[in-house]
Amino acid sequence: MEEWNFPPNYNKDYFPDPNSPYWFRDRETMDPEKRDELIVARIRDVMAYAYDHSPFYQRKWDEAGIKAKDIRTLADFEEVPVVTKQELRDSQAKNPPFGDYLCCPESDIHHIHGTSGTTGRPTAFGISRRDWDTIANNHARIMWGMGLRPGDTVFVAAILSLYMGSWGALIGAERLGCKAFPFGAGAPGMTARAVTWLGMMKPAGLYSTPSYALRLAEVAREEGVDPKEFGIKVLFFSGEPGGSIPSIRDKIQDIYGAKVVDCGTMAELTPWMHASGSADTEGMLLWQDIVYTEVADPNTNRRVPYGEQGTPIYTHLERTSQPMIRMVSGDLTHWVMEDNPCGRTYPRLPKGIYGRIDDMFQIRGENVYPSAIAEVLEGLAGYGGEHRIIISRGGSMDELAVQAEFDQETANKGPDAVKAMGERVEAELSRVLGVRARVVMVEPDTFPRTDFKAQRVVDDRDLYQSLNQKRGG
Ligand code: 8LH
């Protein structure tokens, strides 16, 4: 059996056979029932370790009357109370700076990172040297599965400060023996410089958010460069929906002439690539032997059957500094268990992660996700690349308006073409979402582009009213 211990102690020099599509063939392709048995044993190890090292887990599990040794099946594990983001914040407020779920001495901390949000108390990540190496090994393994190989250049086009995404991609690339280029993002003029550097370095892999890859392509074209000239083979995305949304994925694959792989869960769950597609499998595989993921009913926190929707609940099986044990994400997805083209025997999220349950809104009884609107727009010729979703909450029913840019080609054709485009958007949204949206078409480049995760929802009754009047509605 390949290395699979707790705590892990990966051989830093290990590489698989260059012809193997797998880093750890056994772990990736084993009978899922056999894997589940091993996962249960590993859960017991991690729980016993966390109990011994953290007052947070002691309190939580003593109150629930749960002990590691009682976990004999995955169903038993569903009795373990979930961990929320708020509990982590509270723990850090009371036990600054890393909280009383830090399971290693502070002196073992090798890297400090933190959440990227701008509101509320941020969460600090204290990552030990051991965990840093484990994360690098896990990510290298998953990036191998994406088709990246030692010697490839990997260009990290995401903010290198309070964003675990960039760091995770960087250390995975380093462990994989790639030429890692921590280019970053977010500074003024940086996207145009990225275009120059991409042309010079011709990386095999590019990491960013899907929104930023679209932005980068726009800027490349403004600079007279066809993004295909970068010679990228794999674009791997995380941070937001897009990489598993067919219209967005296909558009980006087309623009760059490269394969898109969707990955990423939450910064707290680093190695966050543990949900990731592979070179041959679309959507996201759940690499259960690294982080055990349950897709659960958000009301009961119990697993839903394959084929159904739920919220992911994550459990680290290899982390020792701040292990998350049943951390509830608040996202929504659906999972399936099918034969995967790449031969890995993991469950899969065929449409990736749709978004946060909190971001969902209800329009006349229909649940609508912002990502579903992006999916429709990206699939329509004549779309200018950005939009805003305006929801008026407050009355008995939410109302929905969409401001969508038309592209320059449509603009050149004149007002009738713009009007027809608006009607097409409205018809398509109503067909796909099952709800009527007020659509207002706006000039190309009306909205700022993002170099991080797109924020498109505006929750505003006044704006909704003014758009309504504009349309005479
Ligand atoms: C996603 C996805 C995805 C994250 N599809 N939604 O980038 C990976 C990690 C580091 C990250 O983004 O963590 P962060 O900043 O804590 O954000 C987590 C949230 O981002 C997560 O709950 C999702 O709502 C979203 N997300 N990757 C769809 N591939």
Short mmCIF file of C-alpha atoms and ligand atoms in Angstrom, two decimals:
data_model
loop_
_atom_site.label_atom_id
_atom_site.label_comp_id
_atom_site.label_asym_id
_atom_site.label_seq_id
_atom_site.Cartn_x
_atom_site.Cartn_y
_atom_site.Cartn_z
CA MET A 1 0.00 0.00 0.00
CA GLU A 2 1.19 3.50 -0.82
CA GLU A 3 1.80 5.96 1.98
CA TRP A 4 -1.41 6.53 3.87
CA ASN A 5 -0.71 7.13 7.54
CA PHE A 6 -1.76 9.50 10.22
CA PRO A 7 0.06 11.72 10.84
CA PRO A 8 1.34 11.64 7.28
CA ASN A 9 5.01 11.73 6.56
CA TYR A 10 5.33 11.81 2.81
CA ASN A 11 8.56 10.98 1.10
CA LYS A 12 9.61 14.27 -0.48
CA ASP A 13 11.45 12.50 -3.28
CA TYR A 14 8.59 10.25 -4.34
CA PHE A 15 7.33 10.46 -7.92
CA PRO A 16 5.08 7.98 -9.66
CA ASP A 17 6.02 6.15 -12.82
CA PRO A 18 6.08 8.91 -15.47
CA ASN A 19 3.63 6.93 -17.58
CA SER A 20 1.10 6.50 -14.80
CA PRO A 21 -1.93 8.81 -14.81
CA TYR A 22 -2.05 8.31 -11.03
CA TRP A 23 0.22 9.55 -8.27
CA PHE A 24 -1.03 6.88 -5.87
CA ARG A 25 -2.73 4.28 -8.05
CA ASP A 26 -4.08 2.17 -5.16
CA ARG A 27 -5.51 5.00 -3.16
CA GLU A 28 -7.10 6.57 -6.24
CA THR A 29 -8.56 3.47 -7.87
CA MET A 30 -9.41 1.13 -4.98
CA ASP A 31 -12.83 -0.37 -4.40
CA PRO A 32 -14.81 2.48 -2.79
CA GLU A 33 -16.18 0.20 -0.08
CA LYS A 34 -12.68 -0.82 0.90
CA ARG A 35 -11.66 2.83 0.89
CA ASP A 36 -14.59 3.72 3.14
CA GLU A 37 -13.43 1.12 5.68
CA LEU A 38 -9.98 2.65 5.70
CA ILE A 39 -11.48 6.13 5.97
CA VAL A 40 -13.40 5.11 9.09
CA ALA A 41 -10.15 3.94 10.69
CA ARG A 42 -8.46 7.18 9.69
CA ILE A 43 -11.36 9.24 11.09
CA ARG A 44 -10.85 7.50 14.42
CA ASP A 45 -7.12 8.39 14.32
CA VAL A 46 -7.80 12.04 13.52
CA MET A 47 -10.55 12.36 16.12
CA ALA A 48 -8.43 10.78 18.84
CA TYR A 49 -5.58 13.10 17.94
CA ALA A 50 -7.80 16.22 17.88
CA TYR A 51 -9.40 15.26 21.20
CA ASP A 52 -6.02 14.87 22.85
CA HIS A 53 -4.68 18.15 21.50
CA SER A 54 -7.58 20.60 21.52
CA PRO A 55 -9.94 21.91 24.21
CA PHE A 56 -12.28 22.93 21.37
CA TYR A 57 -12.93 19.36 20.24
CA GLN A 58 -12.90 18.04 23.82
CA ARG A 59 -15.70 20.45 24.77
CA LYS A 60 -17.69 19.79 21.65
CA TRP A 61 -17.56 16.02 21.75
CA ASP A 62 -17.90 15.70 25.53
CA GLU A 63 -21.11 17.72 25.30
CA ALA A 64 -22.36 15.43 22.55
CA GLY A 65 -21.19 12.32 24.45
CA ILE A 66 -19.09 11.17 21.47
CA LYS A 67 -15.75 9.39 21.53
CA ALA A 68 -13.43 8.58 18.66
CA LYS A 69 -13.47 4.88 19.43
CA ASP A 70 -17.27 4.77 18.99
CA ILE A 71 -16.99 5.59 15.30
CA ARG A 72 -17.27 2.22 13.58
CA THR A 73 -19.07 3.21 10.39
CA LEU A 74 -19.50 6.29 8.27
CA ALA A 75 -23.09 6.42 9.56
CA ASP A 76 -21.75 6.63 13.16
CA PHE A 77 -19.66 9.58 12.06
CA GLU A 78 -22.83 11.48 11.11
CA GLU A 79 -23.55 11.75 14.86
CA VAL A 80 -20.50 13.96 15.31
CA PRO A 81 -21.59 17.62 15.63
CA VAL A 82 -20.57 19.88 12.77
CA VAL A 83 -18.11 22.75 13.05
CA THR A 84 -19.22 26.15 11.73
CA LYS A 85 -17.17 29.14 10.62
CA GLN A 86 -18.72 31.12 13.47
CA GLU A 87 -17.43 28.62 16.05
CA LEU A 88 -13.92 29.03 14.64
CA ARG A 89 -14.20 32.83 14.86
CA ASP A 90 -15.48 32.61 18.44
CA SER A 91 -12.71 30.22 19.39
CA GLN A 92 -10.11 32.62 17.98
CA ALA A 93 -11.71 35.62 19.72
CA LYS A 94 -11.48 33.79 23.05
CA ASN A 95 -8.11 32.17 22.41
CA PRO A 96 -6.24 34.51 20.09
CA PRO A 97 -4.79 34.28 17.60
CA PHE A 98 -5.24 30.67 16.42
CA GLY A 99 -8.12 29.41 18.59
CA ASP A 100 -8.25 26.44 20.92
CA TYR A 101 -8.58 24.07 17.99
CA LEU A 102 -4.89 24.57 17.20
CA CYS A 103 -3.57 21.06 17.78
CA CYS A 104 0.16 21.78 17.65
CA PRO A 105 2.39 24.01 19.76
CA GLU A 106 2.47 27.57 18.41
CA SER A 107 6.20 27.14 17.99
CA ASP A 108 5.50 24.55 15.25
CA ILE A 109 3.70 27.08 13.07
CA HIS A 110 5.52 27.58 9.82
CA HIS A 111 3.06 29.77 7.88
CA ILE A 112 0.32 32.18 8.89
CA HIS A 113 -2.49 32.86 6.46
CA GLY A 114 -5.99 34.21 6.85
CA THR A 115 -9.42 34.53 5.30
CA SER A 116 -9.83 37.07 2.51
CA GLY A 117 -13.24 38.48 3.53
CA THR A 118 -13.52 42.17 4.38
CA THR A 119 -16.34 42.05 6.92
CA GLY A 120 -16.34 40.58 10.42
CA ARG A 121 -13.46 39.06 12.33
CA PRO A 122 -11.06 37.32 9.95
CA THR A 123 -9.94 33.77 10.71
CA ALA A 124 -6.24 33.03 11.13
CA PHE A 125 -4.69 29.85 9.79
CA GLY A 126 -1.67 28.57 11.66
CA ILE A 127 -0.09 25.88 9.51
CA SER A 128 2.68 23.68 10.84
CA ARG A 129 5.74 22.67 8.82
CA ARG A 130 4.45 19.11 8.73
CA ASP A 131 1.07 20.23 7.39
CA TRP A 132 2.69 22.55 4.87
CA ASP A 133 4.58 19.57 3.43
CA THR A 134 1.46 17.40 3.51
CA ILE A 135 -0.54 20.06 1.65
CA ALA A 136 2.21 20.37 -0.96
CA ASN A 137 2.22 16.59 -1.46
CA ASN A 138 -1.58 16.40 -1.69
CA HIS A 139 -1.73 19.22 -4.23
CA ALA A 140 1.15 17.85 -6.30
CA ARG A 141 -0.71 14.54 -6.45
CA ILE A 142 -3.93 16.18 -7.63
CA MET A 143 -2.10 18.41 -10.12
CA TRP A 144 -0.43 15.28 -11.51
CA GLY A 145 -3.98 14.01 -12.03
CA MET A 146 -4.75 17.19 -13.99
CA GLY A 147 -1.94 16.28 -16.38
CA LEU A 148 0.75 18.65 -15.08
CA ARG A 149 4.26 17.18 -14.92
CA PRO A 150 7.69 17.99 -13.44
CA GLY A 151 9.40 20.66 -15.49
CA ASP A 152 6.14 22.30 -16.58
CA THR A 153 5.83 26.01 -15.90
CA VAL A 154 2.88 26.89 -13.64
CA PHE A 155 1.73 30.51 -13.60
CA VAL A 156 -0.19 31.53 -10.47
CA ALA A 157 -2.44 34.44 -11.50
CA ALA A 158 -4.22 35.13 -8.23
CA ILE A 159 -3.71 37.39 -5.26
CA LEU A 160 -0.76 36.25 -3.14
CA SER A 161 -1.80 37.68 0.17
CA LEU A 162 -4.90 36.73 2.13
CA TYR A 163 -5.98 34.05 -0.31
CA MET A 164 -5.10 30.41 0.32
CA GLY A 165 -5.88 29.60 -3.30
CA SER A 166 -2.66 31.09 -4.66
CA TRP A 167 -0.45 29.58 -1.97
CA GLY A 168 -1.96 26.14 -2.38
CA ALA A 169 -1.37 26.24 -6.13
CA LEU A 170 2.17 27.50 -5.60
CA ILE A 171 3.30 24.83 -3.15
CA GLY A 172 1.65 22.08 -5.18
CA ALA A 173 3.59 23.24 -8.25
CA GLU A 174 6.83 23.37 -6.25
CA ARG A 175 6.43 19.83 -4.89
CA LEU A 176 5.55 18.59 -8.36
CA GLY A 177 8.92 19.81 -9.57
CA CYS A 178 7.41 22.48 -11.80
CA LYS A 179 8.84 25.87 -12.61
CA ALA A 180 6.53 27.76 -10.29
CA PHE A 181 5.81 31.40 -11.18
CA PRO A 182 4.00 33.20 -8.32
CA PHE A 183 2.91 36.08 -10.53
CA GLY A 184 0.00 37.21 -8.37
CA ALA A 185 -2.80 39.60 -9.32
CA GLY A 186 -4.54 42.66 -8.00
CA ALA A 187 -2.04 45.48 -8.49
CA PRO A 188 -2.83 48.24 -11.02
CA GLY A 189 -1.73 47.34 -14.54
CA MET A 190 -0.88 43.80 -13.51
CA THR A 191 -3.19 42.10 -15.97
CA ALA A 192 -1.47 43.73 -18.96
CA ARG A 193 1.87 42.68 -17.50
CA ALA A 194 0.55 39.15 -17.06
CA VAL A 195 -0.16 39.11 -20.80
CA THR A 196 3.47 40.00 -21.52
CA TRP A 197 4.85 37.44 -19.08
CA LEU A 198 2.55 34.67 -20.28
CA GLY A 199 3.77 35.32 -23.82
CA MET A 200 7.37 35.05 -22.61
CA MET A 201 7.03 32.03 -20.34
CA LYS A 202 4.41 29.96 -22.23
CA PRO A 203 3.32 28.08 -19.09
CA ALA A 204 1.75 24.62 -19.27
CA GLY A 205 -0.50 25.46 -16.31
CA LEU A 206 -2.32 28.60 -15.23
CA TYR A 207 -4.11 28.98 -11.92
CA SER A 208 -6.72 31.72 -11.34
CA THR A 209 -10.41 32.22 -10.73
CA PRO A 210 -12.62 31.61 -13.78
CA SER A 211 -13.67 35.30 -13.79
CA TYR A 212 -10.05 36.38 -13.90
CA ALA A 213 -9.23 34.03 -16.76
CA LEU A 214 -11.98 35.75 -18.77
CA ARG A 215 -10.63 39.16 -17.77
CA LEU A 216 -7.11 38.15 -18.74
CA ALA A 217 -8.35 37.06 -22.15
CA GLU A 218 -10.10 40.41 -22.68
CA VAL A 219 -6.94 42.31 -21.80
CA ALA A 220 -4.84 40.05 -24.03
CA ARG A 221 -7.10 40.87 -26.97
CA GLU A 222 -6.92 44.59 -26.16
CA GLU A 223 -3.15 44.18 -26.38
CA GLY A 224 -3.53 42.43 -29.73
CA VAL A 225 -2.60 39.00 -28.35
CA ASP A 226 -4.60 35.83 -28.97
CA PRO A 227 -4.69 33.91 -25.64
CA LYS A 228 -3.99 30.70 -27.57
CA GLU A 229 -0.47 32.05 -28.15
CA PHE A 230 0.29 31.51 -24.44
CA GLY A 231 0.40 27.78 -25.20
CA ILE A 232 -1.35 26.89 -21.92
CA LYS A 233 -2.38 23.23 -21.61
CA VAL A 234 -4.30 23.26 -18.32
CA LEU A 235 -6.21 26.09 -16.66
CA PHE A 236 -7.08 25.09 -13.14
CA PHE A 237 -9.62 27.22 -11.35
CA SER A 238 -10.93 27.60 -7.86
CA GLY A 239 -12.64 30.15 -5.68
CA GLU A 240 -16.00 30.44 -7.40
CA PRO A 241 -18.34 28.52 -9.71
CA GLY A 242 -17.39 28.42 -13.39
CA GLY A 243 -15.00 25.54 -14.05
CA SER A 244 -17.85 23.01 -14.06
CA ILE A 245 -20.46 25.22 -15.75
CA PRO A 246 -20.50 24.01 -19.37
CA SER A 247 -21.09 27.38 -21.09
CA ILE A 248 -18.33 29.07 -19.06
CA ARG A 249 -15.91 26.14 -19.15
CA ASP A 250 -16.30 25.62 -22.89
CA LYS A 251 -15.93 29.31 -23.64
CA ILE A 252 -12.67 29.49 -21.67
CA GLN A 253 -11.37 26.24 -23.19
CA ASP A 254 -12.09 27.69 -26.57
CA ILE A 255 -10.48 31.06 -25.91
CA TYR A 256 -7.24 29.54 -24.59
CA GLY A 257 -7.24 26.28 -26.54
CA ALA A 258 -6.61 24.59 -23.17
CA LYS A 259 -8.27 22.17 -20.79
CA VAL A 260 -10.16 23.61 -17.81
CA VAL A 261 -10.09 21.77 -14.48
CA ASP A 262 -12.37 22.85 -11.65
CA CYS A 263 -11.11 22.51 -8.10
CA GLY A 264 -11.35 24.08 -4.67
CA THR A 265 -13.40 24.03 -1.53
CA MET A 266 -12.55 26.31 1.39
CA ALA A 267 -9.42 27.91 2.77
CA GLU A 268 -10.01 26.20 6.14
CA LEU A 269 -9.90 22.87 4.32
CA THR A 270 -6.52 23.39 2.68
CA PRO A 271 -5.42 21.11 0.89
CA TRP A 272 -8.41 22.71 -0.81
CA MET A 273 -7.78 20.88 -4.12
CA HIS A 274 -9.28 17.77 -2.53
CA ALA A 275 -12.35 18.42 -4.70
CA SER A 276 -10.90 18.50 -8.19
CA GLY A 277 -11.46 17.26 -11.70
CA SER A 278 -8.75 15.41 -13.56
CA ALA A 279 -7.31 15.37 -17.07
CA ASP A 280 -10.11 13.05 -18.21
CA THR A 281 -12.93 13.66 -15.74
CA GLU A 282 -15.08 16.78 -15.71
CA GLY A 283 -16.73 18.30 -12.67
CA MET A 284 -15.02 17.63 -9.35
CA LEU A 285 -13.89 14.31 -7.90
CA LEU A 286 -13.95 14.04 -4.12
CA TRP A 287 -10.49 12.76 -3.21
CA GLN A 288 -11.95 11.10 -0.12
CA ASP A 289 -8.71 9.70 1.26
CA ILE A 290 -7.31 13.23 1.70
CA VAL A 291 -10.38 15.07 2.98
CA TYR A 292 -13.50 13.02 3.60
CA THR A 293 -16.52 14.85 2.14
CA GLU A 294 -20.14 14.16 2.98
CA VAL A 295 -22.84 15.83 0.87
CA ALA A 296 -25.49 16.30 3.52
CA ASP A 297 -28.97 17.58 4.13
CA PRO A 298 -28.38 21.11 5.52
CA ASN A 299 -31.10 20.58 8.15
CA THR A 300 -29.94 17.25 9.54
CA ASN A 301 -26.24 17.21 8.55
CA ARG A 302 -26.68 13.62 7.43
CA ARG A 303 -25.54 12.36 4.07
CA VAL A 304 -28.02 12.43 1.19
CA PRO A 305 -28.00 9.52 -1.27
CA TYR A 306 -25.89 9.83 -4.41
CA GLY A 307 -27.83 11.70 -7.08
CA GLU A 308 -29.19 14.24 -4.59
CA GLN A 309 -28.31 17.77 -3.56
CA GLY A 310 -26.89 18.87 -0.26
CA THR A 311 -24.22 20.89 1.48
CA PRO A 312 -20.66 19.57 1.65
CA ILE A 313 -19.33 18.75 5.12
CA TYR A 314 -15.57 18.26 5.19
CA THR A 315 -13.18 16.30 7.40
CA HIS A 316 -9.42 16.51 7.20
CA LEU A 317 -7.78 13.10 7.25
CA GLU A 318 -4.19 14.33 7.02
CA ARG A 319 -3.90 17.70 8.81
CA THR A 320 -2.44 18.04 12.29
CA SER A 321 -2.27 21.78 13.03
CA GLN A 322 -5.90 22.93 12.68
CA PRO A 323 -7.77 19.81 11.58
CA MET A 324 -11.36 20.45 10.56
CA ILE A 325 -13.64 17.62 11.59
CA ARG A 326 -17.10 17.86 10.03
CA MET A 327 -16.80 21.45 8.97
CA VAL A 328 -20.01 22.51 7.30
CA SER A 329 -19.49 24.61 4.18
CA GLY A 330 -22.86 26.24 3.62
CA ASP A 331 -22.43 25.61 -0.12
CA LEU A 332 -24.74 23.60 -2.30
CA THR A 333 -23.91 20.84 -4.77
CA HIS A 334 -25.06 17.41 -5.89
CA TRP A 335 -22.99 14.28 -5.97
CA VAL A 336 -22.97 11.07 -7.97
CA MET A 337 -21.11 7.77 -7.82
CA GLU A 338 -20.42 6.55 -11.35
CA ASP A 339 -17.55 5.13 -13.33
CA ASN A 340 -15.18 8.02 -13.98
CA PRO A 341 -13.37 8.26 -17.34
CA CYS A 342 -10.03 8.66 -15.51
CA GLY A 343 -10.57 5.41 -13.59
CA ARG A 344 -10.54 7.03 -10.15
CA THR A 345 -13.18 5.52 -7.93
CA TYR A 346 -14.17 8.69 -6.11
CA PRO A 347 -17.65 10.23 -5.92
CA ARG A 348 -18.04 13.25 -8.19
CA LEU A 349 -19.73 16.64 -8.22
CA PRO A 350 -20.74 16.74 -11.89
CA LYS A 351 -21.72 20.43 -11.83
CA GLY A 352 -19.12 21.44 -9.27
CA ILE A 353 -20.23 23.62 -6.36
CA TYR A 354 -23.19 25.85 -7.28
CA GLY A 355 -22.49 28.51 -4.66
CA ARG A 356 -23.39 29.38 -1.10
CA ILE A 357 -26.88 28.51 0.10
CA ASP A 358 -27.04 32.11 1.43
CA ASP A 359 -26.52 33.44 -2.09
CA MET A 360 -29.52 31.58 -3.39
CA PHE A 361 -32.70 33.60 -3.78
CA GLN A 362 -36.25 32.61 -4.43
CA ILE A 363 -38.17 34.12 -7.28
CA ARG A 364 -41.82 33.11 -7.31
CA GLY A 365 -41.04 29.82 -5.62
CA GLU A 366 -38.03 28.93 -7.79
CA ASN A 367 -34.58 28.68 -6.24
CA VAL A 368 -32.12 30.66 -8.30
CA TYR A 369 -28.35 30.73 -8.01
CA PRO A 370 -26.27 33.62 -9.35
CA SER A 371 -24.12 31.00 -11.11
CA ALA A 372 -27.14 29.79 -13.10
CA ILE A 373 -27.60 33.30 -14.52
CA ALA A 374 -23.92 33.47 -15.47
CA GLU A 375 -24.33 30.10 -17.15
CA VAL A 376 -27.18 31.37 -19.35
CA LEU A 377 -25.45 34.62 -20.30
CA GLU A 378 -22.10 33.03 -21.12
CA GLY A 379 -23.90 30.66 -23.47
CA LEU A 380 -25.41 33.50 -25.54
CA ALA A 381 -23.64 35.04 -28.54
CA GLY A 382 -23.55 38.82 -28.20
CA TYR A 383 -23.01 38.83 -24.41
CA GLY A 384 -20.45 41.47 -23.45
CA GLY A 385 -18.86 39.60 -20.54
CA GLU A 386 -20.25 41.18 -17.34
CA HIS A 387 -23.59 41.54 -15.64
CA ARG A 388 -25.27 42.48 -12.41
CA ILE A 389 -28.13 40.69 -10.71
CA ILE A 390 -30.47 42.97 -8.82
CA ILE A 391 -32.81 41.41 -6.36
CA SER A 392 -35.40 43.32 -4.46
CA ARG A 393 -35.92 41.41 -1.24
CA GLY A 394 -38.33 42.72 1.31
CA GLY A 395 -41.80 42.23 -0.13
CA SER A 396 -43.50 38.87 0.08
CA MET A 397 -41.65 37.80 -3.06
CA ASP A 398 -38.21 38.57 -4.40
CA GLU A 399 -38.06 40.25 -7.79
CA LEU A 400 -35.22 39.81 -10.20
CA ALA A 401 -33.60 42.16 -12.69
CA VAL A 402 -30.49 41.51 -14.74
CA GLN A 403 -28.29 44.20 -16.27
CA ALA A 404 -26.26 42.50 -18.97
CA GLU A 405 -23.59 43.97 -21.21
CA PHE A 406 -23.86 43.44 -24.95
CA ASP A 407 -20.64 43.06 -26.91
CA GLN A 408 -19.06 45.47 -29.39
CA GLU A 409 -20.25 43.47 -32.38
CA THR A 410 -23.86 43.79 -31.24
CA ALA A 411 -23.29 47.49 -30.51
CA ASN A 412 -22.03 48.00 -34.09
CA LYS A 413 -25.20 46.45 -35.47
CA GLY A 414 -27.32 49.16 -33.82
CA PRO A 415 -30.27 49.50 -31.44
CA ASP A 416 -32.45 46.84 -33.05
CA ALA A 417 -29.77 44.21 -32.52
CA VAL A 418 -29.40 45.30 -28.88
CA LYS A 419 -33.16 45.10 -28.38
CA ALA A 420 -33.28 41.63 -29.94
CA MET A 421 -30.41 40.54 -27.70
CA GLY A 422 -32.35 41.74 -24.64
CA GLU A 423 -35.36 39.70 -25.72
CA ARG A 424 -33.17 36.66 -26.25
CA VAL A 425 -31.65 37.01 -22.78
CA GLU A 426 -35.07 37.38 -21.21
CA ALA A 427 -36.45 34.35 -23.05
CA GLU A 428 -33.43 32.20 -22.23
CA LEU A 429 -33.45 33.16 -18.54
CA SER A 430 -37.11 32.39 -18.31
CA ARG A 431 -36.68 29.05 -20.13
CA VAL A 432 -33.72 27.87 -18.05
CA LEU A 433 -34.53 29.32 -14.64
CA GLY A 434 -38.29 29.01 -14.85
CA VAL A 435 -38.68 32.61 -13.70
CA ARG A 436 -39.12 35.92 -15.45
CA ALA A 437 -36.37 38.48 -15.04
CA ARG A 438 -36.44 42.10 -16.11
CA VAL A 439 -33.50 42.43 -18.46
CA VAL A 440 -31.76 45.72 -19.16
CA MET A 441 -28.98 45.61 -21.76
CA VAL A 442 -26.06 47.93 -21.07
CA GLU A 443 -23.03 49.12 -23.10
CA PRO A 444 -19.88 47.00 -23.38
CA ASP A 445 -17.48 47.58 -20.46
CA THR A 446 -20.12 49.14 -18.20
CA PHE A 447 -19.04 47.07 -15.20
CA PRO A 448 -15.59 46.78 -13.67
CA ARG A 449 -13.85 43.42 -14.12
CA THR A 450 -12.48 41.44 -11.22
CA ASP A 451 -9.03 40.06 -10.57
CA PHE A 452 -10.45 37.78 -7.88
CA LYS A 453 -13.93 36.32 -7.30
CA ALA A 454 -16.82 38.03 -9.10
CA GLN A 455 -19.41 39.85 -6.95
CA ARG A 456 -22.46 40.30 -9.12
CA VAL A 457 -25.47 40.35 -6.85
CA VAL A 458 -26.91 43.67 -5.78
CA ASP A 459 -29.58 43.39 -3.16
CA ASP A 460 -31.34 46.66 -3.59
CA ARG A 461 -35.00 47.60 -3.83
CA ASP A 462 -34.42 51.20 -5.02
CA LEU A 463 -32.17 50.15 -7.88
CA TYR A 464 -34.72 47.53 -8.87
CA GLN A 465 -37.45 50.21 -8.98
CA SER A 466 -35.36 52.54 -11.12
CA LEU A 467 -34.56 49.75 -13.61
CA ASN A 468 -38.20 48.87 -13.73
CA GLN A 469 -39.05 52.44 -14.66
CA LYS A 470 -36.32 52.52 -17.29
CA ARG A 471 -37.94 49.56 -18.99
CA GLY A 472 -41.40 51.08 -18.50
CA GLY A 473 -42.28 47.96 -16.51
C1 8LH B 1 -16.16 27.60 -5.05
C2 8LH B 1 -15.08 26.89 -5.63
C3 8LH B 1 -15.34 26.19 -6.83
C4 8LH B 1 -14.35 27.85 -3.84
N1 8LH B 1 -16.59 26.21 -7.35
N2 8LH B 1 -17.39 27.60 -5.58
O1 8LH B 1 -9.91 28.56 -3.93
C5 8LH B 1 -10.07 27.57 -3.03
C6 8LH B 1 -10.18 28.06 -1.66
C7 8LH B 1 -8.85 28.50 -1.18
C8 8LH B 1 -11.17 29.20 -1.52
O2 8LH B 1 -11.65 29.84 -2.45
O3 8LH B 1 -11.47 29.39 -0.24
P1 8LH B 1 -12.26 30.59 0.39
O4 8LH B 1 -11.66 31.87 -0.03
O5 8LH B 1 -12.33 30.24 1.83
O6 8LH B 1 -13.71 30.51 -0.25
C9 8LH B 1 -14.51 29.38 -0.06
C10 8LH B 1 -15.79 29.49 -0.85
O7 8LH B 1 -15.51 29.77 -2.22
C11 8LH B 1 -16.54 28.17 -0.87
O8 8LH B 1 -17.33 28.03 0.29
C12 8LH B 1 -17.35 28.30 -2.16
O9 8LH B 1 -18.51 29.07 -1.93
C13 8LH B 1 -16.42 29.07 -3.06
N3 8LH B 1 -15.66 28.18 -3.94
N4 8LH B 1 -13.99 27.07 -4.87
C14 8LH B 1 -17.58 26.91 -6.72
N5 8LH B 1 -14.38 25.50 -7.47
#
